[in-house]
Amino acid sequence: MADVRVICAIGQSGQLGLDGQLPWEGARERAFVEDVERFFEITQGHVLIAGPKTTASFPDFVRRTRTIVEIRRSDDPQNILARFADRVVYVGGGPAVWDVYAPFVRHWDINRMPYDGPADRWFKPEWLVAVGAQR
Ligand SMILES: NC(=O)c1ccc[n+]([C@@H]2O[C@H](COP(=O)([O-])OP(=O)(O)OC[C@H]3O[C@@H](n4cnc5c(N)ncnc54)[C@H](OP(=O)(O)O)[C@@H]3O)[C@@H](O)[C@H]2O)c1
């Protein structure tokens, strides 16, 4: 079984996304810039699976330095993860993806950002205790 992990960033109330982007997209303060840099650093060399909107948001250099797999609801999560049995697999979201893949996740890395504005995608704490598919 793959070593399945998540790195995500949330606002103070669990904000995840807004209009297809990060809610704080474009913010230049250090906390936001460092968060994105850290995500790209840690996922380097590993497998990154995500829904179509999330994969579309990755810049080109990210595609060259890790294995990106766009996943669809028609994919069987067990089959997707079985393809990368000896790899670290980061599940990149969005929420509909985490709803299904959360039971497989061994390690959650959640960075709380200094943002408490609007969002249309939200973190669900129940993902952290989703039971069913762990090794
Ligand atoms: N803050 C963060 O750390 C973070 C991380 C990631 C994303 N985001 C934000 O989240 C938003 C994008 O997420 P999103 O959910 O709107 O779109 P998304 O990334 O495209 O993810 C949802 C899509 O994933 C596909 N999918 C794959 N496997 C699935 C399954 N088993 N069950 C259901 N759907 C599955 C579906 O596409 P099909 O219907 O085509 O199959 C679904 O519409 C953006 O605002 C982005 O910035 C934030």
PDB file of C-alpha atoms and ligand atoms in Angstrom, residues 7-10 15-24 50-55 71-75 77 92-98 100-101 120-121, ligand 1:
ATOM      1  CA  ILE A   7      -0.550  18.732   2.897  1.00  0.00           C
ATOM      2  CA  CYS A   8      -3.148  21.466   2.990  1.00  0.00           C
ATOM      3  CA  ALA A   9      -3.529  25.048   4.112  1.00  0.00           C
ATOM      4  CA  ILE A  10      -6.644  26.356   5.802  1.00  0.00           C
ATOM      5  CA  GLN A  15     -11.329  28.032   4.542  1.00  0.00           C
ATOM      6  CA  LEU A  16      -9.774  25.997   1.691  1.00  0.00           C
ATOM      7  CA  GLY A  17     -10.776  27.566  -1.609  1.00  0.00           C
ATOM      8  CA  LEU A  18     -12.576  30.449  -3.322  1.00  0.00           C
ATOM      9  CA  ASP A  19     -13.512  30.788  -7.001  1.00  0.00           C
ATOM     10  CA  GLY A  20     -11.223  27.904  -7.957  1.00  0.00           C
ATOM     11  CA  GLN A  21      -8.189  29.367  -6.209  1.00  0.00           C
ATOM     12  CA  LEU A  22      -6.777  29.595  -2.718  1.00  0.00           C
ATOM     13  CA  PRO A  23      -8.897  32.100  -0.745  1.00  0.00           C
ATOM     14  CA  TRP A  24      -5.737  34.166  -0.098  1.00  0.00           C
ATOM     15  CA  ALA A  50      -5.771  15.619  -7.258  1.00  0.00           C
ATOM     16  CA  GLY A  51      -9.022  16.573  -8.918  1.00  0.00           C
ATOM     17  CA  PRO A  52      -9.071  18.420 -12.263  1.00  0.00           C
ATOM     18  CA  LYS A  53      -9.367  21.955 -10.871  1.00  0.00           C
ATOM     19  CA  THR A  54      -6.557  21.447  -8.378  1.00  0.00           C
ATOM     20  CA  THR A  55      -4.187  19.861 -10.915  1.00  0.00           C
ATOM     21  CA  ILE A  71      -8.119  11.668 -10.693  1.00  0.00           C
ATOM     22  CA  ARG A  72     -11.829  11.493 -11.540  1.00  0.00           C
ATOM     23  CA  ARG A  73     -14.836  10.252  -9.607  1.00  0.00           C
ATOM     24  CA  SER A  74     -15.006   7.240 -11.938  1.00  0.00           C
ATOM     25  CA  ASP A  75     -11.601   6.059 -10.626  1.00  0.00           C
ATOM     26  CA  PRO A  77      -9.318   4.877  -5.060  1.00  0.00           C
ATOM     27  CA  GLY A  92      -3.989  17.187  -3.168  1.00  0.00           C
ATOM     28  CA  GLY A  93      -7.786  17.660  -2.933  1.00  0.00           C
ATOM     29  CA  GLY A  94     -10.177  19.307  -3.458  1.00  0.00           C
ATOM     30  CA  PRO A  95     -12.807  18.501  -0.850  1.00  0.00           C
ATOM     31  CA  ALA A  96     -14.708  15.912  -2.919  1.00  0.00           C
ATOM     32  CA  VAL A  97     -11.437  14.015  -3.299  1.00  0.00           C
ATOM     33  CA  TRP A  98     -10.594  14.187   0.410  1.00  0.00           C
ATOM     34  CA  VAL A 100     -13.223   9.692  -0.530  1.00  0.00           C
ATOM     35  CA  TYR A 101      -9.471   9.363   0.083  1.00  0.00           C
ATOM     36  CA  ASP A 120     -16.546  28.331  -1.061  1.00  0.00           C
ATOM     37  CA  ARG A 121     -14.497  25.250  -0.123  1.00  0.00           C
TER      38      ARG A 121
HETATM   39  N1  LIG B   1      -6.115  25.171   0.684  1.00  0.00           N
HETATM   40  C1  LIG B   1      -5.648  24.036   0.143  1.00  0.00           C
HETATM   41  O1  LIG B   1      -4.726  23.412   0.674  1.00  0.00           O
HETATM   42  C2  LIG B   1      -6.274  23.509  -1.112  1.00  0.00           C
HETATM   43  C3  LIG B   1      -5.839  22.314  -1.681  1.00  0.00           C
HETATM   44  C4  LIG B   1      -6.480  21.847  -2.835  1.00  0.00           C
HETATM   45  C5  LIG B   1      -7.500  22.579  -3.402  1.00  0.00           C
HETATM   46  N2  LIG B   1      -7.871  23.754  -2.832  1.00  0.00           N
HETATM   47  C6  LIG B   1      -8.948  24.563  -3.419  1.00  0.00           C
HETATM   48  O2  LIG B   1     -10.083  23.742  -3.685  1.00  0.00           O
HETATM   49  C7  LIG B   1     -10.703  24.196  -4.894  1.00  0.00           C
HETATM   50  C8  LIG B   1     -10.666  23.078  -5.940  1.00  0.00           C
HETATM   51  O3  LIG B   1     -11.282  21.940  -5.433  1.00  0.00           O
HETATM   52  P1  LIG B   1     -12.657  21.383  -6.056  1.00  0.00           P
HETATM   53  O4  LIG B   1     -13.151  20.342  -5.134  1.00  0.00           O
HETATM   54  O5  LIG B   1     -13.540  22.521  -6.392  1.00  0.00           O
HETATM   55  O6  LIG B   1     -12.198  20.769  -7.451  1.00  0.00           O
HETATM   56  P2  LIG B   1     -11.177  19.592  -7.857  1.00  0.00           P
HETATM   57  O7  LIG B   1      -9.808  19.889  -7.399  1.00  0.00           O
HETATM   58  O8  LIG B   1     -11.353  19.408  -9.315  1.00  0.00           O
HETATM   59  O9  LIG B   1     -11.673  18.310  -7.064  1.00  0.00           O
HETATM   60  C9  LIG B   1     -13.013  17.829  -7.209  1.00  0.00           C
HETATM   61  C10 LIG B   1     -13.111  16.909  -8.422  1.00  0.00           C
HETATM   62  O10 LIG B   1     -12.296  15.779  -8.218  1.00  0.00           O
HETATM   63  C11 LIG B   1     -12.764  14.720  -9.025  1.00  0.00           C
HETATM   64  N3  LIG B   1     -12.737  13.465  -8.253  1.00  0.00           N
HETATM   65  C12 LIG B   1     -11.736  12.563  -8.309  1.00  0.00           C
HETATM   66  N4  LIG B   1     -11.988  11.499  -7.560  1.00  0.00           N
HETATM   67  C13 LIG B   1     -13.195  11.708  -7.005  1.00  0.00           C
HETATM   68  C14 LIG B   1     -14.023  10.920  -6.156  1.00  0.00           C
HETATM   69  N5  LIG B   1     -13.637   9.690  -5.765  1.00  0.00           N
HETATM   70  N6  LIG B   1     -15.213  11.418  -5.761  1.00  0.00           N
HETATM   71  C15 LIG B   1     -15.612  12.640  -6.169  1.00  0.00           C
HETATM   72  N7  LIG B   1     -14.878  13.421  -7.017  1.00  0.00           N
HETATM   73  C16 LIG B   1     -13.684  12.958  -7.424  1.00  0.00           C
HETATM   74  C17 LIG B   1     -14.166  15.105  -9.488  1.00  0.00           C
HETATM   75  O11 LIG B   1     -14.047  15.478 -10.874  1.00  0.00           O
HETATM   76  P3  LIG B   1     -14.975  14.742 -11.981  1.00  0.00           P
HETATM   77  O12 LIG B   1     -16.376  15.086 -11.604  1.00  0.00           O
HETATM   78  O13 LIG B   1     -14.522  15.390 -13.251  1.00  0.00           O
HETATM   79  O14 LIG B   1     -14.690  13.277 -11.918  1.00  0.00           O
HETATM   80  C18 LIG B   1     -14.497  16.339  -8.651  1.00  0.00           C
HETATM   81  O15 LIG B   1     -15.325  17.255  -9.311  1.00  0.00           O
HETATM   82  C19 LIG B   1      -9.923  25.406  -5.346  1.00  0.00           C
HETATM   83  O16 LIG B   1     -10.512  26.573  -4.812  1.00  0.00           O
HETATM   84  C20 LIG B   1      -8.552  25.146  -4.756  1.00  0.00           C
HETATM   85  O17 LIG B   1      -7.796  26.335  -4.594  1.00  0.00           O
HETATM   86  C21 LIG B   1      -7.288  24.224  -1.709  1.00  0.00           C
END
